mmCIF file of C-alpha atoms in Angstrom:
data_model
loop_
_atom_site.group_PDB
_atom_site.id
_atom_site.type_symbol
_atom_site.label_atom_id
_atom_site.label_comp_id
_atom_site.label_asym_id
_atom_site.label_seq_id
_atom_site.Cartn_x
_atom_site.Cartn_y
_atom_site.Cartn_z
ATOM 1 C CA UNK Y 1 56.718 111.040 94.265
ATOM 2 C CA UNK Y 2 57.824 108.574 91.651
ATOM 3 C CA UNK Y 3 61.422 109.506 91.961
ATOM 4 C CA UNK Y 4 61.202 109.146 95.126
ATOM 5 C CA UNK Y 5 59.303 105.651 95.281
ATOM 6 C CA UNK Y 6 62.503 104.524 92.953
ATOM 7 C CA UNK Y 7 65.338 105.671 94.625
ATOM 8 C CA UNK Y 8 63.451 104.295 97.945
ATOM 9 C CA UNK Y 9 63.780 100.733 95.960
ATOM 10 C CA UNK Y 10 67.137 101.266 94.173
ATOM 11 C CA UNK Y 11 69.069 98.405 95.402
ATOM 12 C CA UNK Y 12 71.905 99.148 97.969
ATOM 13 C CA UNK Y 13 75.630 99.036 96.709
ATOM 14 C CA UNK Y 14 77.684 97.142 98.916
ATOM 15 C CA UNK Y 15 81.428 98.950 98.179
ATOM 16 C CA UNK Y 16 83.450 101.571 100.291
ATOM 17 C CA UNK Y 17 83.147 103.780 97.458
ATOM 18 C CA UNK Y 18 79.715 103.281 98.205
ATOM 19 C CA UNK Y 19 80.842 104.015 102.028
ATOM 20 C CA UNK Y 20 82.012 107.243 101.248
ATOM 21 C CA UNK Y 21 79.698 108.214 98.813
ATOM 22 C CA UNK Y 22 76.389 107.903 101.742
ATOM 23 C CA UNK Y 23 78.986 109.570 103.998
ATOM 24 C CA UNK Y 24 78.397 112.890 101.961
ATOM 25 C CA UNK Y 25 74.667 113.201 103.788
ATOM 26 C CA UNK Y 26 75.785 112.898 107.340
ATOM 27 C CA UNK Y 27 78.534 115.355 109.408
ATOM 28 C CA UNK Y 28 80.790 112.630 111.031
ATOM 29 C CA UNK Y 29 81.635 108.864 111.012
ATOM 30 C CA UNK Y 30 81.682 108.702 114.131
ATOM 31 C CA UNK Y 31 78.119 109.922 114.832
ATOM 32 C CA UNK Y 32 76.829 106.717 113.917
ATOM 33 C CA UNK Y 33 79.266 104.276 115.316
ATOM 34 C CA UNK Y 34 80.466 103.088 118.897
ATOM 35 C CA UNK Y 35 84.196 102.474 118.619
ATOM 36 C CA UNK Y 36 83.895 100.778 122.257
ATOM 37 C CA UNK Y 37 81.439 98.349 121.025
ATOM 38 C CA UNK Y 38 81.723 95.752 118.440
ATOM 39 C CA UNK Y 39 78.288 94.510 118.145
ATOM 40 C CA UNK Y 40 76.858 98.476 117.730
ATOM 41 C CA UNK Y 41 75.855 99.504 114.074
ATOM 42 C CA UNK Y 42 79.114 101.192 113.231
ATOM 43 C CA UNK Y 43 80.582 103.219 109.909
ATOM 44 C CA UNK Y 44 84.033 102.729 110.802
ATOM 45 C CA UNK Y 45 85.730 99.789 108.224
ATOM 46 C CA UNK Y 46 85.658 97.444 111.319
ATOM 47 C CA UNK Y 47 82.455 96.411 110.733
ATOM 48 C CA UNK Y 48 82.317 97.050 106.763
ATOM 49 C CA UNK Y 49 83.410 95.160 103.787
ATOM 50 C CA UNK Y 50 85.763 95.602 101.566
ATOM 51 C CA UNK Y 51 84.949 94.466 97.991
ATOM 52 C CA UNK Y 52 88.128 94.228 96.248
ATOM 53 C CA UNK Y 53 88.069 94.937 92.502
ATOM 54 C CA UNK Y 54 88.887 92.382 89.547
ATOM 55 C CA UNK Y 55 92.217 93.489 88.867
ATOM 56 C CA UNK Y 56 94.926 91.288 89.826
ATOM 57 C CA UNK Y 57 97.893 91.388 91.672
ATOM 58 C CA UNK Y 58 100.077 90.684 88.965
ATOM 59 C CA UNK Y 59 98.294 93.824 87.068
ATOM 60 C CA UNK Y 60 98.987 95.919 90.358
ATOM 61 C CA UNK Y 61 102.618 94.647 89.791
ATOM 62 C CA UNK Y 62 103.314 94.432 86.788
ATOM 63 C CA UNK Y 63 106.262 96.707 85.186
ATOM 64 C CA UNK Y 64 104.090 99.662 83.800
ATOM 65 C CA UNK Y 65 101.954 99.757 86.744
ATOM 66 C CA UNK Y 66 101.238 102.990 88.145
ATOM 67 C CA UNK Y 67 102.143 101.601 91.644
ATOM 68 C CA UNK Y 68 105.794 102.330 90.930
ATOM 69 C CA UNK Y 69 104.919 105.851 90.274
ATOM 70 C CA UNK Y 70 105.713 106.381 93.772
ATOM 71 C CA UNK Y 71 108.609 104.796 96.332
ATOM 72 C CA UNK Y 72 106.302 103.337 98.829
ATOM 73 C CA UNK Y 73 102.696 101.503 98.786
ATOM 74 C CA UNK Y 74 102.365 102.940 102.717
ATOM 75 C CA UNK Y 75 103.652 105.202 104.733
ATOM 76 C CA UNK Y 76 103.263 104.028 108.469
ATOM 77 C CA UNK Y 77 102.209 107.414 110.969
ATOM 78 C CA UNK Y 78 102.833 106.417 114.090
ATOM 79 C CA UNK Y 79 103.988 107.634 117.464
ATOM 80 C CA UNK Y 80 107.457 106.487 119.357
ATOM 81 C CA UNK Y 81 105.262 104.686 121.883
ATOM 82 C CA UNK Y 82 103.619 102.554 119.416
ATOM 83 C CA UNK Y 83 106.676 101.342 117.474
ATOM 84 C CA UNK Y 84 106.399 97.426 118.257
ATOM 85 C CA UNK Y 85 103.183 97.122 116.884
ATOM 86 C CA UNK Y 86 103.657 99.299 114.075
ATOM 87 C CA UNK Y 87 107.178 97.131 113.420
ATOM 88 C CA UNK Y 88 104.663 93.752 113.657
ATOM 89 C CA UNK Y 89 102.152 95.785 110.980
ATOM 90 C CA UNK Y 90 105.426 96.475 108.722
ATOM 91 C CA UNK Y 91 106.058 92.911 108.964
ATOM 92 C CA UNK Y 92 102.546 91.441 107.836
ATOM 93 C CA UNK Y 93 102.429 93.696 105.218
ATOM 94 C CA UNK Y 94 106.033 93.506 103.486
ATOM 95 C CA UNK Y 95 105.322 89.396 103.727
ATOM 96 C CA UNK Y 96 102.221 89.721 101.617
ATOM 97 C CA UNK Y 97 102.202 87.999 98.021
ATOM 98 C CA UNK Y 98 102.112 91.615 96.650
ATOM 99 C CA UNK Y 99 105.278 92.608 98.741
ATOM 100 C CA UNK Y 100 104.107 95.992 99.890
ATOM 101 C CA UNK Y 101 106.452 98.634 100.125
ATOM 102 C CA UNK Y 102 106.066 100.319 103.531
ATOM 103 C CA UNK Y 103 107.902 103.474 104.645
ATOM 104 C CA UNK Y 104 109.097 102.961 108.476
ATOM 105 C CA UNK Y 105 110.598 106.210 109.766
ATOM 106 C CA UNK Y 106 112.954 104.963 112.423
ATOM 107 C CA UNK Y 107 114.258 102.339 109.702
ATOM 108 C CA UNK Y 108 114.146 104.002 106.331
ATOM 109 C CA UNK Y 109 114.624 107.739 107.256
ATOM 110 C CA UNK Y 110 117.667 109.281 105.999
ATOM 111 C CA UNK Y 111 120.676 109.500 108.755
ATOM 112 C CA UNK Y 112 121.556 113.543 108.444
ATOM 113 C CA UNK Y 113 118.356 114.507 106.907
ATOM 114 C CA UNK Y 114 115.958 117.057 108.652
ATOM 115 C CA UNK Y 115 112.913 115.450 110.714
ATOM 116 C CA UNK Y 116 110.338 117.980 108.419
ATOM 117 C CA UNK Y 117 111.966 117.058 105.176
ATOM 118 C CA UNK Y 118 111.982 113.253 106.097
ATOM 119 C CA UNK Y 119 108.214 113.220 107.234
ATOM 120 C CA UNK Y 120 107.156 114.991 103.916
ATOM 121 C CA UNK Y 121 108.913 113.003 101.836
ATOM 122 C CA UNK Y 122 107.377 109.941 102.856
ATOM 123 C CA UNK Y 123 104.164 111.602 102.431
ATOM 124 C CA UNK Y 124 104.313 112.686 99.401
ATOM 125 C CA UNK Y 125 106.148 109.199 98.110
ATOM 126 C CA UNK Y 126 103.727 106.854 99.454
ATOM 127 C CA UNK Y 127 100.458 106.057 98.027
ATOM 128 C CA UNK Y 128 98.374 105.527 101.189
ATOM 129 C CA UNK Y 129 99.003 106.603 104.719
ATOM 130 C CA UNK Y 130 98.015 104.355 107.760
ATOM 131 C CA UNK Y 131 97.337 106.707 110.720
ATOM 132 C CA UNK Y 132 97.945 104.503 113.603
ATOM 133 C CA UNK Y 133 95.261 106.955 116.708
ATOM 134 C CA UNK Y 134 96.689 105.967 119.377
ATOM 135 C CA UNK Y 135 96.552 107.910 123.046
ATOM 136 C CA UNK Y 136 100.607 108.219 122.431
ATOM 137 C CA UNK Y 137 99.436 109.823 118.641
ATOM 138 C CA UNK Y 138 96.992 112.497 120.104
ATOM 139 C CA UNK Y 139 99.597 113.973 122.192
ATOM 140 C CA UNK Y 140 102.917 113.756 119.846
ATOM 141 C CA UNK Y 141 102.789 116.870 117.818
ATOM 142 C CA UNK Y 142 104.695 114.824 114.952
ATOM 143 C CA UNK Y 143 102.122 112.515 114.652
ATOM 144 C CA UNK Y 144 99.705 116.017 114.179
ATOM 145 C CA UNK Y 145 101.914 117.351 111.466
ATOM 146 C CA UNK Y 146 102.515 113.897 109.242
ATOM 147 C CA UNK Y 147 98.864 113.905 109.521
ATOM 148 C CA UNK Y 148 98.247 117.566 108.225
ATOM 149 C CA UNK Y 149 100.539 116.981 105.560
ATOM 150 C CA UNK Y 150 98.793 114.007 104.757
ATOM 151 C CA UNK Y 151 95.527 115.302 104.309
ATOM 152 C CA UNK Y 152 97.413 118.662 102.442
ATOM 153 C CA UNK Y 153 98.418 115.656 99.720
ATOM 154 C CA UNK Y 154 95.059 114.414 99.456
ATOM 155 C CA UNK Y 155 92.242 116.571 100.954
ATOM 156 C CA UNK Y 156 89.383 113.876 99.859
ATOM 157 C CA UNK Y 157 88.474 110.829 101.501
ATOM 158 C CA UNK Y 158 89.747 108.656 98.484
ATOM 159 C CA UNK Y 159 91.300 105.689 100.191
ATOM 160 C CA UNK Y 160 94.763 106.945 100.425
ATOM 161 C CA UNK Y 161 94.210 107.804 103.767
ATOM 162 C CA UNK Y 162 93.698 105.031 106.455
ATOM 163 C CA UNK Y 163 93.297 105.969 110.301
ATOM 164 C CA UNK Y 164 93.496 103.106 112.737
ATOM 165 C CA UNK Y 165 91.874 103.877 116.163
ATOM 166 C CA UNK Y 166 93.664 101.729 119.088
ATOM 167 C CA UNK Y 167 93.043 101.936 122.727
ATOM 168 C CA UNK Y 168 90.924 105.905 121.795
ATOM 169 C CA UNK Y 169 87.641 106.550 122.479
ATOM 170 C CA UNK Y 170 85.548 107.900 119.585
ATOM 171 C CA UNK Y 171 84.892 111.310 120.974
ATOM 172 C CA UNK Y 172 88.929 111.847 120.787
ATOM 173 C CA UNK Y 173 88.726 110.984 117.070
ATOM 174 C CA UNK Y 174 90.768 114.254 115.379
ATOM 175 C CA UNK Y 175 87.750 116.610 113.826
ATOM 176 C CA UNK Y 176 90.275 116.703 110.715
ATOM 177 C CA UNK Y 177 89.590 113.325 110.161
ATOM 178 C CA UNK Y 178 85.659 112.986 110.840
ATOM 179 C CA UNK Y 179 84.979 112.965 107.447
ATOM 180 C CA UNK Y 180 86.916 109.646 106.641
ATOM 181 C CA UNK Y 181 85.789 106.412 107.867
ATOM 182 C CA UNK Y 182 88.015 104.377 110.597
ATOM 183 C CA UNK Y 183 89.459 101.134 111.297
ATOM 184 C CA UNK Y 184 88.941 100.489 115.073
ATOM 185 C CA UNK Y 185 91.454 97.981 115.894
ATOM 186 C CA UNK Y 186 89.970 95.177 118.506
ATOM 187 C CA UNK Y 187 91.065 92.122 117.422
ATOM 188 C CA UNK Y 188 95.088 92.965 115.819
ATOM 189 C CA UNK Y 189 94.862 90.127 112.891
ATOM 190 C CA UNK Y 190 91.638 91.432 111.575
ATOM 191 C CA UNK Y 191 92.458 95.179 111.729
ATOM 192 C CA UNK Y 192 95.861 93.838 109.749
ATOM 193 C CA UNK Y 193 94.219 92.115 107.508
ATOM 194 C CA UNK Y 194 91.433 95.188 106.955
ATOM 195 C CA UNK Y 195 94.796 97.908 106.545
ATOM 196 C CA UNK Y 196 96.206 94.987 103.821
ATOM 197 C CA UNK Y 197 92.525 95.075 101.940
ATOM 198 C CA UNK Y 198 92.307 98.223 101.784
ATOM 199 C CA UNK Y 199 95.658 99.174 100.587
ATOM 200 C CA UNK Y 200 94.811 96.412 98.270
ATOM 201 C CA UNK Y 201 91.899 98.312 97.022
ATOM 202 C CA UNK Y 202 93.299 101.795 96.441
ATOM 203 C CA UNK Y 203 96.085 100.578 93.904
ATOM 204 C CA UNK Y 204 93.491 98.175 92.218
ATOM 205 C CA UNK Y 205 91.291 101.190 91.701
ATOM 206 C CA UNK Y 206 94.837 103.381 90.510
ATOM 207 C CA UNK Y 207 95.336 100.502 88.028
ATOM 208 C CA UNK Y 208 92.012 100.593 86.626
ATOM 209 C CA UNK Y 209 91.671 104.650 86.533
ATOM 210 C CA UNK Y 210 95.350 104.242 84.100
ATOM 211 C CA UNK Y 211 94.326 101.390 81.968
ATOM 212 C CA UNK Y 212 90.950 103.111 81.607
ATOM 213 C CA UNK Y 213 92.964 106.733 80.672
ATOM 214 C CA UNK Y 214 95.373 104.718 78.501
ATOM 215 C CA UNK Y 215 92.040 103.166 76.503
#
């Protein structure tokens, strides 16, 4: 009963590691959130905060910085349909202070090279992937395999991978994703700005795990 009592009063922490850690005790994201409505309790990152860590941008890009491990901060999955917006997130995100480096396949895909060895590539190159769920995503079966390869890469909800619901109800959200939290894009400059923090997050924490290893 004591234990209990405690952990009843243990102070709540307020970080999407956090997120993800509470996630482990329930089946689906999506159970407890209302992607149609924005002022509905919800567990997908549009509602939640994103507490960035003290490290830096100039430590995220500095010359020995594990960013540069890989080519590309992001790799954008997206479906033909969706390009313009997808071209406007490239955009936002390549302007930032820390420059991100974002992988485009109809701009920075190999002329000659196979479709299958392009997409894993870029996978396996980038540090996160942005899963833009679109209706135009659900139905392109090259949207299905980038994602399947992108969850082969990293299996765990860790951060590297980011879907982005648009215009989808939450019942459509893929079952391979239900155990990652979402992004439901209402309002484009916030959901931006939400993709930007949280790639933002992901190589601050891959900074600190390498200074910490290097200690």
């Amino acid at each position: 009963a004591g234990w209990f009592r405690r952990l009843m009063h243990k102070p709540k922490p307020s970080s999407v590691e956090s997120l993800k850690s509470s996630h482990s005790a329930s089946s689906s994201p999506s159970s407890s959130s209302s992607a149609k409505s924005s002022s509905s309790s919800s567990t997908s990152l549009a509602t939640s905060s994103i507490s960035l860590s003290p490290v830096s941008a100039a430590d995220i890009s500095a010359s020995d910085s594990p960013r540069w491990d890989k080519s590309y901060d992001v790799c954008i999955c997206h479906s033909e349909g969706d390009v313009e917006l997808v071209e406007e997130l490239v955009s936002y995100l390549e302007g930032q202070p820390e420059s991100f480096r974002c992988f485009l396949q109809l701009r920075d895909a190999v002329a000659g090279s196979a479709v299958v060895t392009a997409l894993c590539d870029a996978v396996q190159n980038s540090h996160c992937w942005v899963m833009l769920i679109t209706p135009s995503f659900l139905e392109d079966p090259w949207c299905r395999y980038q994602m399947h390869q992108a969850l082969a890469e990293a299996p765990m909800a860790n951060g590297r991978t980011i879907p982005v619901l648009k215009d989808v109800d939450r019942k459509d959200y893929p079952r391979e994703l239900r155990n990652i939290y979402y992004i439901y894009m209402a309002l484009k400059e916030k959901s931006f700005r939400q993709i930007r923090d949280t790639v933002m997050h992901y190589l601050q924490e891959l900074c600190r795990s390498s200074t910490k290893r290097m200690e």
